[in-house]
Coordinates of C-alpha atoms in Angstrom, one line a residue:
M1 CA 149.6 180.9 127.2
A2 CA 151.5 177.7 126.4
F3 CA 150.5 174.4 128.0
R4 CA 153.3 172.2 129.6
D5 CA 153.4 168.7 130.8
K6 CA 154.2 167.5 134.3
D7 CA 158.0 167.7 133.5
G8 CA 157.6 171.3 132.6
R9 CA 158.0 170.6 128.8
R10 CA 155.7 172.3 126.3
A11 CA 152.9 170.1 125.1
G12 CA 153.1 168.8 121.4
G13 CA 156.8 168.8 121.2
W14 CA 157.2 165.0 120.8
R15 CA 155.2 165.1 117.6
R16 CA 157.5 167.6 116.1
R17 CA 160.4 165.4 117.0
A18 CA 158.9 162.2 115.6
L19 CA 157.8 163.6 112.2
P20 CA 161.2 163.5 110.5
A21 CA 161.7 159.9 111.6
L22 CA 158.4 158.8 110.2
L23 CA 159.1 160.6 106.9
G24 CA 162.5 158.8 106.6
L25 CA 160.9 155.4 107.2
A26 CA 158.3 156.0 104.5
V27 CA 161.1 157.0 102.0
A28 CA 163.1 153.9 102.9
C29 CA 160.1 151.6 102.3
V30 CA 159.5 153.2 98.9
L31 CA 163.2 152.8 97.9
A32 CA 163.3 149.2 99.1
Y33 CA 160.2 148.3 97.0
A34 CA 161.6 150.0 94.0
L35 CA 165.1 148.4 94.4
G36 CA 163.5 145.0 95.0
G37 CA 161.7 145.2 91.6
I38 CA 164.8 145.8 89.5
G39 CA 165.5 142.8 87.3
H40 CA 162.1 141.1 88.0
P41 CA 159.6 142.5 85.5
A42 CA 155.9 141.8 86.1
A43 CA 154.6 138.6 84.4
A44 CA 152.9 139.3 81.0
P45 CA 149.4 137.9 80.4
P46 CA 149.3 134.6 78.3
A47 CA 149.4 135.2 74.5
A48 CA 146.2 134.4 72.5
P49 CA 146.5 131.3 70.2
P50 CA 146.7 132.2 66.4
P51 CA 143.3 132.1 64.7
A52 CA 142.3 128.9 62.9
V53 CA 142.9 128.9 59.1
P54 CA 139.8 128.5 57.0
V55 CA 140.1 125.5 54.6
A56 CA 137.8 123.3 52.5
I57 CA 137.8 119.6 53.5
T58 CA 137.1 116.5 51.6
H59 CA 137.1 112.8 52.5
V60 CA 139.0 109.9 51.1
M61 CA 136.4 107.8 49.3
R62 CA 136.4 104.2 48.0
Q63 CA 134.8 104.4 44.6
D64 CA 134.9 103.4 40.9
V65 CA 137.1 105.7 38.8
P66 CA 136.7 105.6 35.0
V67 CA 139.7 106.3 32.8
Y68 CA 138.8 108.4 29.8
L69 CA 140.8 109.4 26.7
S70 CA 139.6 112.5 25.0
G71 CA 140.3 114.0 21.6
L72 CA 139.0 116.7 19.2
G73 CA 136.8 115.1 16.6
Q74 CA 134.6 116.0 13.6
V75 CA 131.3 114.6 12.7
Q76 CA 131.1 112.8 9.4
A77 CA 128.2 111.3 7.5
T78 CA 128.4 107.5 7.5
N79 CA 127.9 107.6 3.7
T80 CA 127.6 110.6 1.3
V81 CA 126.2 110.3 -2.2
T82 CA 126.3 113.0 -4.9
I83 CA 123.3 112.5 -7.2
R84 CA 124.5 113.0 -10.8
S85 CA 122.8 112.3 -14.1
R86 CA 124.1 109.4 -16.2
V87 CA 122.4 110.5 -19.3
D88 CA 122.0 113.9 -21.1
G89 CA 118.6 115.5 -20.9
T90 CA 116.4 118.1 -19.3
L91 CA 115.9 117.9 -15.5
L92 CA 112.1 117.6 -15.2
R93 CA 111.6 117.7 -11.4
I94 CA 113.1 116.9 -8.0
P95 CA 110.4 115.2 -6.0
V96 CA 112.0 115.6 -2.6
A97 CA 112.5 118.6 -0.4
E98 CA 115.8 120.0 0.8
G99 CA 116.5 118.7 4.3
Q100 CA 114.1 115.9 4.0
E101 CA 115.0 112.5 5.5
I102 CA 114.5 109.8 2.9
K103 CA 114.8 106.0 2.6
A104 CA 117.0 104.1 0.3
G105 CA 115.3 103.8 -3.1
T106 CA 113.4 107.2 -2.9
V107 CA 113.3 109.0 -6.3
V108 CA 115.2 112.2 -6.0
A109 CA 115.4 113.4 -9.6
E110 CA 113.7 112.8 -13.0
I111 CA 115.2 113.5 -16.4
D112 CA 113.0 113.9 -19.5
P113 CA 112.6 110.2 -20.7
R114 CA 111.1 110.8 -24.1
P115 CA 114.3 110.6 -26.2
Y116 CA 115.3 107.4 -24.4
Q117 CA 111.8 105.9 -24.7
A118 CA 112.0 106.5 -28.4
A119 CA 115.5 104.9 -28.6
L120 CA 114.1 101.8 -26.7
D121 CA 111.2 101.5 -29.1
Q122 CA 113.5 101.7 -32.1
A123 CA 115.8 99.0 -30.7
L124 CA 112.8 96.8 -30.0
A125 CA 111.6 97.3 -33.6
R126 CA 115.0 96.4 -35.0
R127 CA 115.2 93.3 -32.9
A128 CA 111.7 92.2 -34.0
Q129 CA 112.7 92.7 -37.7
D130 CA 115.9 90.7 -37.3
A131 CA 114.0 88.0 -35.4
A132 CA 111.6 87.7 -38.4
Q133 CA 114.5 87.4 -40.8
L134 CA 116.1 84.8 -38.7
A135 CA 113.0 82.7 -38.6
N136 CA 112.7 82.9 -42.3
A137 CA 116.4 81.9 -42.7
H138 CA 115.8 78.9 -40.5
Q139 CA 112.9 77.8 -42.7
D140 CA 115.1 78.2 -45.8
L141 CA 117.9 76.2 -44.2
A142 CA 115.5 73.4 -43.5
R143 CA 114.4 73.3 -47.1
Y144 CA 117.9 73.4 -48.4
A145 CA 118.8 70.5 -46.1
T146 CA 115.9 68.4 -47.5
L147 CA 116.8 69.3 -51.1
A148 CA 120.5 68.5 -50.6
Q149 CA 119.6 65.0 -49.3
R150 CA 117.8 64.4 -52.7
D151 CA 120.6 66.1 -54.6
F152 CA 118.2 68.9 -55.7
A153 CA 120.4 71.5 -54.0
S154 CA 124.2 71.9 -54.0
R155 CA 126.4 71.6 -50.9
Q156 CA 127.4 75.2 -51.4
Q157 CA 123.9 76.5 -51.2
L158 CA 123.4 74.6 -48.0
D159 CA 126.5 76.0 -46.4
T160 CA 125.6 79.6 -47.5
Q161 CA 122.2 79.3 -45.9
R162 CA 123.8 78.0 -42.7
A163 CA 126.1 81.1 -42.7
T164 CA 123.1 83.3 -43.2
V165 CA 121.3 81.8 -40.2
A166 CA 124.5 82.3 -38.1
Q167 CA 124.8 85.9 -39.2
L168 CA 121.2 86.7 -38.4
T169 CA 121.5 85.0 -35.0
A170 CA 124.5 87.1 -34.1
G171 CA 122.6 90.2 -35.3
L172 CA 119.7 89.3 -33.2
A173 CA 121.9 89.0 -30.1
G174 CA 123.3 92.5 -30.9
D175 CA 119.7 93.8 -31.2
S176 CA 119.0 92.4 -27.7
A177 CA 122.0 94.1 -26.3
A178 CA 120.9 97.4 -27.9
V179 CA 117.4 96.9 -26.4
E180 CA 119.0 96.4 -23.0
A181 CA 121.2 99.5 -23.3
A182 CA 118.2 101.6 -24.4
R183 CA 116.2 100.2 -21.4
I184 CA 119.1 101.1 -19.0
N185 CA 119.4 104.6 -20.4
L186 CA 115.6 105.0 -20.0
G187 CA 116.0 103.8 -16.4
F188 CA 118.7 106.4 -15.8
C189 CA 116.1 109.1 -16.4
T190 CA 114.6 108.3 -12.9
I191 CA 117.3 108.7 -10.2
A192 CA 116.8 107.0 -6.9
S193 CA 118.9 107.5 -3.7
P194 CA 121.0 104.4 -3.0
I195 CA 121.2 105.2 0.7
P196 CA 118.9 106.5 3.4
G197 CA 119.8 110.0 4.6
R198 CA 119.1 113.7 4.5
V199 CA 118.7 115.6 1.3
G200 CA 121.1 118.5 0.9
L201 CA 120.7 121.8 -0.9
V202 CA 119.7 121.4 -4.6
A203 CA 122.5 122.5 -6.9
V204 CA 120.5 122.3 -10.2
D205 CA 117.0 123.5 -10.6
P206 CA 114.4 121.8 -12.7
G207 CA 114.3 122.9 -16.3
N208 CA 118.1 123.0 -16.7
L209 CA 119.9 120.7 -19.1
V210 CA 122.1 118.1 -17.3
R211 CA 124.8 116.0 -18.8
A212 CA 126.5 112.8 -17.8
T213 CA 129.9 114.7 -18.0
D214 CA 128.9 117.4 -15.5
A215 CA 131.4 117.7 -12.7
G216 CA 128.9 118.9 -10.1
G217 CA 125.9 116.9 -9.0
I218 CA 122.2 117.7 -8.8
V219 CA 121.9 117.2 -5.0
T220 CA 123.7 115.3 -2.2
I221 CA 122.4 112.7 0.3
A222 CA 124.2 112.3 3.6
Q223 CA 123.4 109.3 5.8
D224 CA 123.3 110.7 9.4
Q225 CA 121.6 107.8 11.2
P226 CA 123.9 106.2 12.2
I227 CA 126.6 108.9 11.9
S228 CA 130.4 108.8 12.4
V229 CA 132.9 110.9 14.4
L230 CA 136.6 111.0 13.4
F231 CA 138.9 112.0 16.3
T232 CA 142.6 111.9 17.1
L233 CA 144.6 110.5 20.0
P234 CA 148.3 110.4 20.7
E235 CA 149.9 107.4 19.1
S236 CA 150.8 106.1 22.6
D237 CA 147.1 105.4 23.2
L238 CA 146.8 103.1 20.1
Q239 CA 147.9 99.8 21.7
P240 CA 145.9 100.2 25.0
V241 CA 142.8 101.0 22.9
R242 CA 143.3 98.0 20.6
A243 CA 143.7 95.7 23.6
E244 CA 140.4 96.9 25.0
M245 CA 138.7 96.5 21.6
K246 CA 139.7 92.8 21.6
R247 CA 138.0 92.4 25.0
R248 CA 134.8 94.4 24.7
P249 CA 133.0 97.1 22.7
V250 CA 134.6 100.4 23.7
P251 CA 132.0 103.1 24.5
V252 CA 132.5 106.6 23.2
E253 CA 130.7 109.8 24.1
A254 CA 130.3 112.9 21.9
L255 CA 130.4 116.1 23.8
S256 CA 129.7 119.7 22.8
G257 CA 133.0 121.4 23.5
D258 CA 135.5 120.3 26.1
A259 CA 133.0 119.9 29.0
G260 CA 129.7 120.5 27.3
P261 CA 126.6 118.3 27.4
V262 CA 126.7 114.7 26.0
L263 CA 125.2 114.8 22.5
D264 CA 125.1 111.1 21.9
R265 CA 126.7 107.8 23.1
G266 CA 128.1 105.3 20.6
R267 CA 131.0 102.8 20.2
L268 CA 134.4 102.8 18.7
T269 CA 134.6 101.1 15.3
T270 CA 138.2 101.2 14.2
P271 CA 141.5 103.0 14.3
D272 CA 143.1 104.3 11.1
N273 CA 145.7 102.1 9.5
T274 CA 148.4 104.8 9.6
I275 CA 149.9 107.1 12.3
D276 CA 150.5 110.7 11.2
P277 CA 154.3 111.1 11.6
T278 CA 154.0 114.9 11.6
T279 CA 151.8 115.1 14.7
G280 CA 152.4 111.8 16.3
T281 CA 148.7 111.1 16.4
I282 CA 146.3 108.5 15.0
R283 CA 142.7 108.9 13.9
F284 CA 139.9 106.8 15.3
K285 CA 136.4 106.3 14.1
A286 CA 133.3 105.9 16.3
S287 CA 129.7 105.3 15.3
F288 CA 126.6 106.9 16.9
P289 CA 122.9 106.2 16.4
N290 CA 122.1 109.9 16.5
P291 CA 118.3 109.5 17.0
H292 CA 117.7 113.1 17.8
D293 CA 119.9 114.6 15.1
L294 CA 122.2 116.4 17.6
L295 CA 125.3 115.4 15.6
W296 CA 125.6 117.1 12.2
P297 CA 128.2 116.4 9.5
G298 CA 131.1 118.8 9.7
Q299 CA 130.4 119.6 13.4
F300 CA 133.3 119.7 15.8
V301 CA 132.9 117.7 19.0
T302 CA 135.0 116.2 21.8
A303 CA 135.1 112.4 21.7
K304 CA 135.5 110.9 25.1
L305 CA 136.5 107.2 25.0
L306 CA 136.1 105.0 28.1
L307 CA 139.3 103.0 28.2
R308 CA 138.8 101.2 31.6
T309 CA 137.4 101.6 35.1
Y310 CA 139.3 101.2 38.3
R311 CA 136.9 99.4 40.7
G312 CA 136.7 100.2 44.4
V313 CA 139.9 102.3 44.7
L314 CA 140.7 105.1 47.1
A315 CA 140.2 108.4 45.4
L316 CA 140.5 112.2 46.1
P317 CA 140.0 115.3 44.0
L318 CA 143.3 116.0 42.3
R319 CA 143.5 119.5 43.8
A320 CA 143.9 118.1 47.3
V321 CA 147.3 116.6 46.3
L322 CA 150.4 118.7 46.5
H323 CA 153.9 118.3 45.1
G324 CA 156.9 118.6 47.5
P325 CA 160.6 118.0 47.3
D326 CA 160.0 114.5 48.7
G327 CA 157.1 113.7 46.4
L328 CA 153.3 113.9 46.7
Y329 CA 151.6 114.8 50.0
V330 CA 148.3 116.0 51.4
Y331 CA 147.2 117.7 54.6
V332 CA 145.3 115.3 56.8
V333 CA 142.9 116.7 59.4
H334 CA 143.5 115.2 62.9
P335 CA 140.7 114.9 65.5
D336 CA 142.0 117.9 67.5
G337 CA 141.3 120.2 64.5
T338 CA 144.9 120.5 63.3
A339 CA 146.3 119.7 59.8
W340 CA 149.5 117.6 59.2
R341 CA 151.4 116.6 56.1
Q342 CA 151.0 113.0 54.9
K343 CA 153.2 111.6 52.1
I344 CA 151.2 109.5 49.6
A345 CA 151.5 107.6 46.4
A346 CA 148.9 108.3 43.7
E347 CA 148.0 108.0 40.0
T348 CA 146.4 110.9 38.2
V349 CA 143.2 110.0 36.3
G350 CA 141.7 113.2 34.8
E351 CA 140.8 115.4 37.8
T352 CA 141.0 112.5 40.3
A353 CA 143.9 111.1 42.2
V354 CA 143.8 107.4 42.7
I355 CA 145.5 106.7 46.0
T356 CA 147.8 103.7 46.1
H357 CA 149.6 104.3 49.4
G358 CA 149.4 106.6 52.5
L359 CA 145.7 107.1 53.2
T360 CA 142.7 105.1 54.3
A361 CA 139.0 105.4 53.5
G362 CA 137.1 108.0 55.5
Q363 CA 140.1 110.3 56.3
E364 CA 139.6 114.0 56.1
V365 CA 141.9 115.8 53.8
V366 CA 142.3 119.5 53.1
L367 CA 141.0 120.3 49.7
A368 CA 141.7 124.1 49.4
G369 CA 143.6 126.6 51.4
Q370 CA 146.8 124.5 51.8
S371 CA 149.1 127.5 51.1
R372 CA 148.5 128.9 54.6
L373 CA 149.1 125.6 56.4
D374 CA 152.0 124.0 58.2
D375 CA 152.3 121.0 60.4
G376 CA 150.0 121.5 63.4
T377 CA 148.1 124.5 62.0
R378 CA 144.6 124.8 63.5
I379 CA 142.0 124.8 60.8
R380 CA 138.4 125.7 60.4
A381 CA 136.2 124.0 57.8
E382 CA 134.6 126.4 55.3
P383 CA 132.8 126.0 52.0
L384 CA 135.1 125.6 49.0
G385 CA 134.6 129.1 47.7
Q386 CA 135.3 130.8 51.0
A387 CA 138.4 128.7 51.7
D388 CA 139.9 129.8 48.4
S389 CA 139.4 133.5 49.2

């Protein structure tokens, strides 16, 4: 049985009539929302800033910067003597050891002296004989002079005796020269080193016959304390070096290799007197005390000459300086952690840049990692090795 309202209409009929209207209203709302969003996209979330670039940082420092000139050099003994015999004879002994350090005057070789001692004795005997004859001739001359005064001897006899005395006097002088020559030859049998130095390898063993005409020597002596280094520099360095030599002793270091340890420290002695026109270089000579025998004749070293020192200048490692179309520049780090280009003027001194314009002491400058930077790039300081990677 259906229920009806007071007007006689069936109950629930109004709901059936309102349902289509409600559905139409909902569709209209959806369409209106959709149409209202056309041309107005939703706001995107803010973009994240780019990551900071890792770089190595250094500081502009005020410091002393030395100016060095370097050249390849070779160690040379200050003096080298080849011991040779000046007389013929048998080499009896070499009283020094190979490699021994000796002083000047040390006996280094002995030749059999007996033939030369005999020659000296013979020369002495001849001189004594002639001296006796001369003494007798002087006595005869005195007697002839007395007799001639009394007319018991002729003038000719007196003149003849005077000539005999003169002849014997000259002969005695020759005898004395022969004695001296024999004594010198005997002295040559004992050979002493004229210089201090180190004994080289023996070339002639004892027992062998040596001659004064032999081309080779018995042994060599090389003076290695002090010792010399000969090295070359471009000819353009000659005048600056000479100017410094007039003002002060110019220090030189001898290094093992290009950047090896310092073997010894010495001073520049002289440039060569001629420039090599083929290479455009000139040789210099430096002297080193060599107290520890770290420098050896024939050894190749790097000679490092201190030309001058810039005092209290602004300096940076050279790798911090870049070359651009407008000249030199660096990346300066600002307080907000960004890097900006800064034009500079600088002079290259080895691996250091001496700043003459554009920077002040204490400024932070990018040392490595510049290839990833531009003006305003945020940076993050890292150790040098990590910034390069």
